Amino acid sequence: MKVSIVGCTHAGTFSAMNILKEHPDWEVSVFERNDNLSFLSCGIALWVSDRVSDPNKMFYASPEALTDMSAHMYMQHDVTDIDFDNKKLSVKNLANGDTFSQTYDKLVITTGSAPIIPPIPGIDSDRVMLCKNWTNANELKENAKDIKSAIVIGAGYIGAELAEGYATLGKETTLIDALPDVLAKNLDPNMSAVAEKDYVDNGVTLGLSEKVESFEETDHSVIVKTDKNTYEADIAVMCVGFRPNTKMFADKFETLPNGALVVDKYMHTSIPNVYSAGDAASVHYNPTGDNQYIPLATNSVRQGILVGKNIEKDTAEYMGTQASSAVELFGRTYAASGLTKVHADALGKNIAEVSLEDNYRPEFMLSTTPVLMNLVWDPETRVVLGGALTSKYDVSQSANLLSLAIQKKVTIDELSMVDFLFQPNFDKPVNYVSALAGAAVEKADSAINE
């Protein structure tokens, strides 16, 4: 059996490893434009701000490792066309310009995502940079030594982390976003407000609810003009999101509106014998029960594993995702899974929600720290649909607990009575997640009795 894999970052890497694990005698060819694979781009901001021990450890696999597993690796090779009817790829060697074609029996499209680059005047300036791949990471790391100021555009996780990183390095930092809140797509306003105060307290200028209209390069800086203000810095970094890298062939498939390939629970696309995974593909979002585009490495890895399990026959179903995520900014953890109230409102979904702040462990301890928490649930079934937490205490693993609760359709009543441990070093007799669920139960019962 001949399998061709187009693109090899997270989903492609795990697809290749697991196909060869399941079928070591198959002929697996991997085509990748870059000279590296498996780069953990989520670590770029940490590396730029001197919080990575060794950048080489930001790669968890290599072309050599896949070659050792018997994969045929075509690094720095671009697939320029795919003939789906005749199962044939057209390929260009980017190193020497040579071209050739290759047939396949099964095809895996893991072309990933590309940064969104809006058609803003001046955006092609050398002082306007990106934060996506290993090349971008090296550029940002190198100029961090010399710059005194930076403007980060986009206050999602990547932009928020990068702006925090520059601030911790002592750079004059500005964070701009067209939305009204930092991390507006990940958190509700009460938690965004906490993050925004930390940015301001650490000297970061916030330009929220501002749309960038132009860039102007000078001899020593870049001027960023928004619809409300003008900012100037040594560099600007675009972090406004990603789009699926499927433009070349998206019209051949069933896709989401943005071009992400729709896949079923076994990772099949709408074309027979063609699979997809990762940032090129859709995911099944459990809180809403539909297909969405959520480009996260965790989704890519799990979908890549499933490609390997299902490449010969359908054996393992995709369990879907809650889009669980976390970030640390200025020593504070933000962790979330599933729906926020803002997201639910945008989707027109009827939900109930509650917010609670509680210390994570007893007040008789020499120290304790408050945890601000939100919980979202279905008011009809009382099933948990989402939650988020923020604290100076590390609450990140609690988002994983909420993720499991959403995936298994746990109700607020059940979550409030889970058998959590109690030990004063770690929590209260009523664990803070139980307390949050208990507040939800109380609010839900009150609504019934009104």
PDB file of N, CA and C in Angstrom, residues 33 58 71 92 94 140 155 158 178 210 215 228 247 253 256 262 276 307 310 316 329 348 358 362 387 425 431 448-449:
ATOM      1  N   ARG A  33       7.368  21.192   2.959  1.00  0.00           N
ATOM      2  CA  ARG A  33       8.030  22.351   2.352  1.00  0.00           C
ATOM      3  C   ARG A  33       9.272  22.799   3.117  1.00  0.00           C
ATOM      4  N   MET A  58      12.480  22.028  21.324  1.00  0.00           N
ATOM      5  CA  MET A  58      11.146  22.432  20.879  1.00  0.00           C
ATOM      6  C   MET A  58      10.679  21.585  19.693  1.00  0.00           C
ATOM      7  N   ALA A  71       9.926   5.659   6.718  1.00  0.00           N
ATOM      8  CA  ALA A  71       9.238   6.656   5.898  1.00  0.00           C
ATOM      9  C   ALA A  71      10.196   7.199   4.836  1.00  0.00           C
ATOM     10  N   LYS A  92       7.526  19.583  -6.468  1.00  0.00           N
ATOM     11  CA  LYS A  92       8.684  20.385  -6.833  1.00  0.00           C
ATOM     12  C   LYS A  92       9.704  20.356  -5.708  1.00  0.00           C
ATOM     13  N   LEU A  94      12.210  22.150  -3.787  1.00  0.00           N
ATOM     14  CA  LEU A  94      12.486  23.574  -3.581  1.00  0.00           C
ATOM     15  C   LEU A  94      13.975  23.874  -3.501  1.00  0.00           C
ATOM     16  N   LEU A 140      12.473  36.500  15.418  1.00  0.00           N
ATOM     17  CA  LEU A 140      12.020  37.210  16.620  1.00  0.00           C
ATOM     18  C   LEU A 140      13.038  37.101  17.752  1.00  0.00           C
ATOM     19  N   ALA A 155      -4.621  39.922  20.250  1.00  0.00           N
ATOM     20  CA  ALA A 155      -4.557  39.609  21.677  1.00  0.00           C
ATOM     21  C   ALA A 155      -5.186  38.265  21.991  1.00  0.00           C
ATOM     22  N   ILE A 158      -1.464  33.653  21.309  1.00  0.00           N
ATOM     23  CA  ILE A 158      -0.110  33.864  20.793  1.00  0.00           C
ATOM     24  C   ILE A 158       0.319  35.308  21.002  1.00  0.00           C
ATOM     25  N   ALA A 178      -8.687  44.305  17.646  1.00  0.00           N
ATOM     26  CA  ALA A 178      -9.944  44.911  17.221  1.00  0.00           C
ATOM     27  C   ALA A 178     -11.086  44.588  18.166  1.00  0.00           C
ATOM     28  N   GLU A 210      -9.534  48.511  18.616  1.00  0.00           N
ATOM     29  CA  GLU A 210      -8.867  49.333  17.613  1.00  0.00           C
ATOM     30  C   GLU A 210      -8.493  48.472  16.407  1.00  0.00           C
ATOM     31  N   PHE A 215       0.508  50.465   8.042  1.00  0.00           N
ATOM     32  CA  PHE A 215       1.857  50.444   8.589  1.00  0.00           C
ATOM     33  C   PHE A 215       2.708  51.394   7.751  1.00  0.00           C
ATOM     34  N   LYS A 228      -8.182  54.652  15.705  1.00  0.00           N
ATOM     35  CA  LYS A 228      -8.311  55.551  16.852  1.00  0.00           C
ATOM     36  C   LYS A 228      -7.004  56.219  17.259  1.00  0.00           C
ATOM     37  N   LYS A 247      -5.926  26.231   0.223  1.00  0.00           N
ATOM     38  CA  LYS A 247      -6.415  27.034  -0.896  1.00  0.00           C
ATOM     39  C   LYS A 247      -6.256  26.317  -2.230  1.00  0.00           C
ATOM     40  N   PHE A 253     -13.410  19.615  -2.115  1.00  0.00           N
ATOM     41  CA  PHE A 253     -13.893  18.931  -0.923  1.00  0.00           C
ATOM     42  C   PHE A 253     -15.105  19.617  -0.318  1.00  0.00           C
ATOM     43  N   LEU A 256     -15.558  23.735   5.580  1.00  0.00           N
ATOM     44  CA  LEU A 256     -16.151  24.829   6.336  1.00  0.00           C
ATOM     45  C   LEU A 256     -16.011  26.105   5.517  1.00  0.00           C
ATOM     46  N   VAL A 262     -13.755  19.237   5.861  1.00  0.00           N
ATOM     47  CA  VAL A 262     -14.641  18.560   6.798  1.00  0.00           C
ATOM     48  C   VAL A 262     -14.262  17.081   6.847  1.00  0.00           C
ATOM     49  N   SER A 276      -7.704  13.661   6.337  1.00  0.00           N
ATOM     50  CA  SER A 276      -7.109  14.929   6.747  1.00  0.00           C
ATOM     51  C   SER A 276      -7.125  15.025   8.266  1.00  0.00           C
ATOM     52  N   VAL A 307      -5.682   8.940  12.191  1.00  0.00           N
ATOM     53  CA  VAL A 307      -5.400   8.620  10.793  1.00  0.00           C
ATOM     54  C   VAL A 307      -4.655   7.287  10.719  1.00  0.00           C
ATOM     55  N   ASN A 310      -6.987   4.359  11.461  1.00  0.00           N
ATOM     56  CA  ASN A 310      -8.101   4.138  10.539  1.00  0.00           C
ATOM     57  C   ASN A 310      -7.693   4.075   9.072  1.00  0.00           C
ATOM     58  N   ALA A 316     -11.240   3.275  15.070  1.00  0.00           N
ATOM     59  CA  ALA A 316     -11.242   4.142  16.255  1.00  0.00           C
ATOM     60  C   ALA A 316     -11.925   5.462  15.931  1.00  0.00           C
ATOM     61  N   LEU A 329       0.396  34.306  32.176  1.00  0.00           N
ATOM     62  CA  LEU A 329       0.762  35.692  31.889  1.00  0.00           C
ATOM     63  C   LEU A 329       1.078  36.404  33.191  1.00  0.00           C
ATOM     64  N   GLY A 348     -25.811  32.044  19.593  1.00  0.00           N
ATOM     65  CA  GLY A 348     -27.243  32.016  19.852  1.00  0.00           C
ATOM     66  C   GLY A 348     -27.676  30.810  20.655  1.00  0.00           C
ATOM     67  N   ASP A 358     -13.026  31.935  45.055  1.00  0.00           N
ATOM     68  CA  ASP A 358     -12.831  31.211  46.306  1.00  0.00           C
ATOM     69  C   ASP A 358     -11.350  30.913  46.450  1.00  0.00           C
ATOM     70  N   PRO A 362      -7.445  26.277  52.585  1.00  0.00           N
ATOM     71  CA  PRO A 362      -8.018  26.943  53.768  1.00  0.00           C
ATOM     72  C   PRO A 362      -7.271  28.208  54.182  1.00  0.00           C
ATOM     73  N   GLY A 387     -16.083  25.976  31.030  1.00  0.00           N
ATOM     74  CA  GLY A 387     -15.626  26.583  32.271  1.00  0.00           C
ATOM     75  C   GLY A 387     -14.259  27.196  32.099  1.00  0.00           C
ATOM     76  N   ASN A 425      -2.924  21.299  52.388  1.00  0.00           N
ATOM     77  CA  ASN A 425      -1.876  21.821  51.513  1.00  0.00           C
ATOM     78  C   ASN A 425      -2.393  22.092  50.101  1.00  0.00           C
ATOM     79  N   ASN A 431     -13.626  21.132  47.424  1.00  0.00           N
ATOM     80  CA  ASN A 431     -12.708  21.570  46.383  1.00  0.00           C
ATOM     81  C   ASN A 431     -13.279  22.749  45.610  1.00  0.00           C
ATOM     82  N   ILE A 448     -35.530  27.433  38.890  1.00  0.00           N
ATOM     83  CA  ILE A 448     -36.689  26.544  38.794  1.00  0.00           C
ATOM     84  C   ILE A 448     -37.784  26.977  39.760  1.00  0.00           C
ATOM     85  N   ASN A 449     -37.374  27.447  40.944  1.00  0.00           N
ATOM     86  CA  ASN A 449     -38.337  27.801  41.993  1.00  0.00           C
ATOM     87  C   ASN A 449     -38.963  29.191  41.812  1.00  0.00           C
TER      88      ASN A 449
END
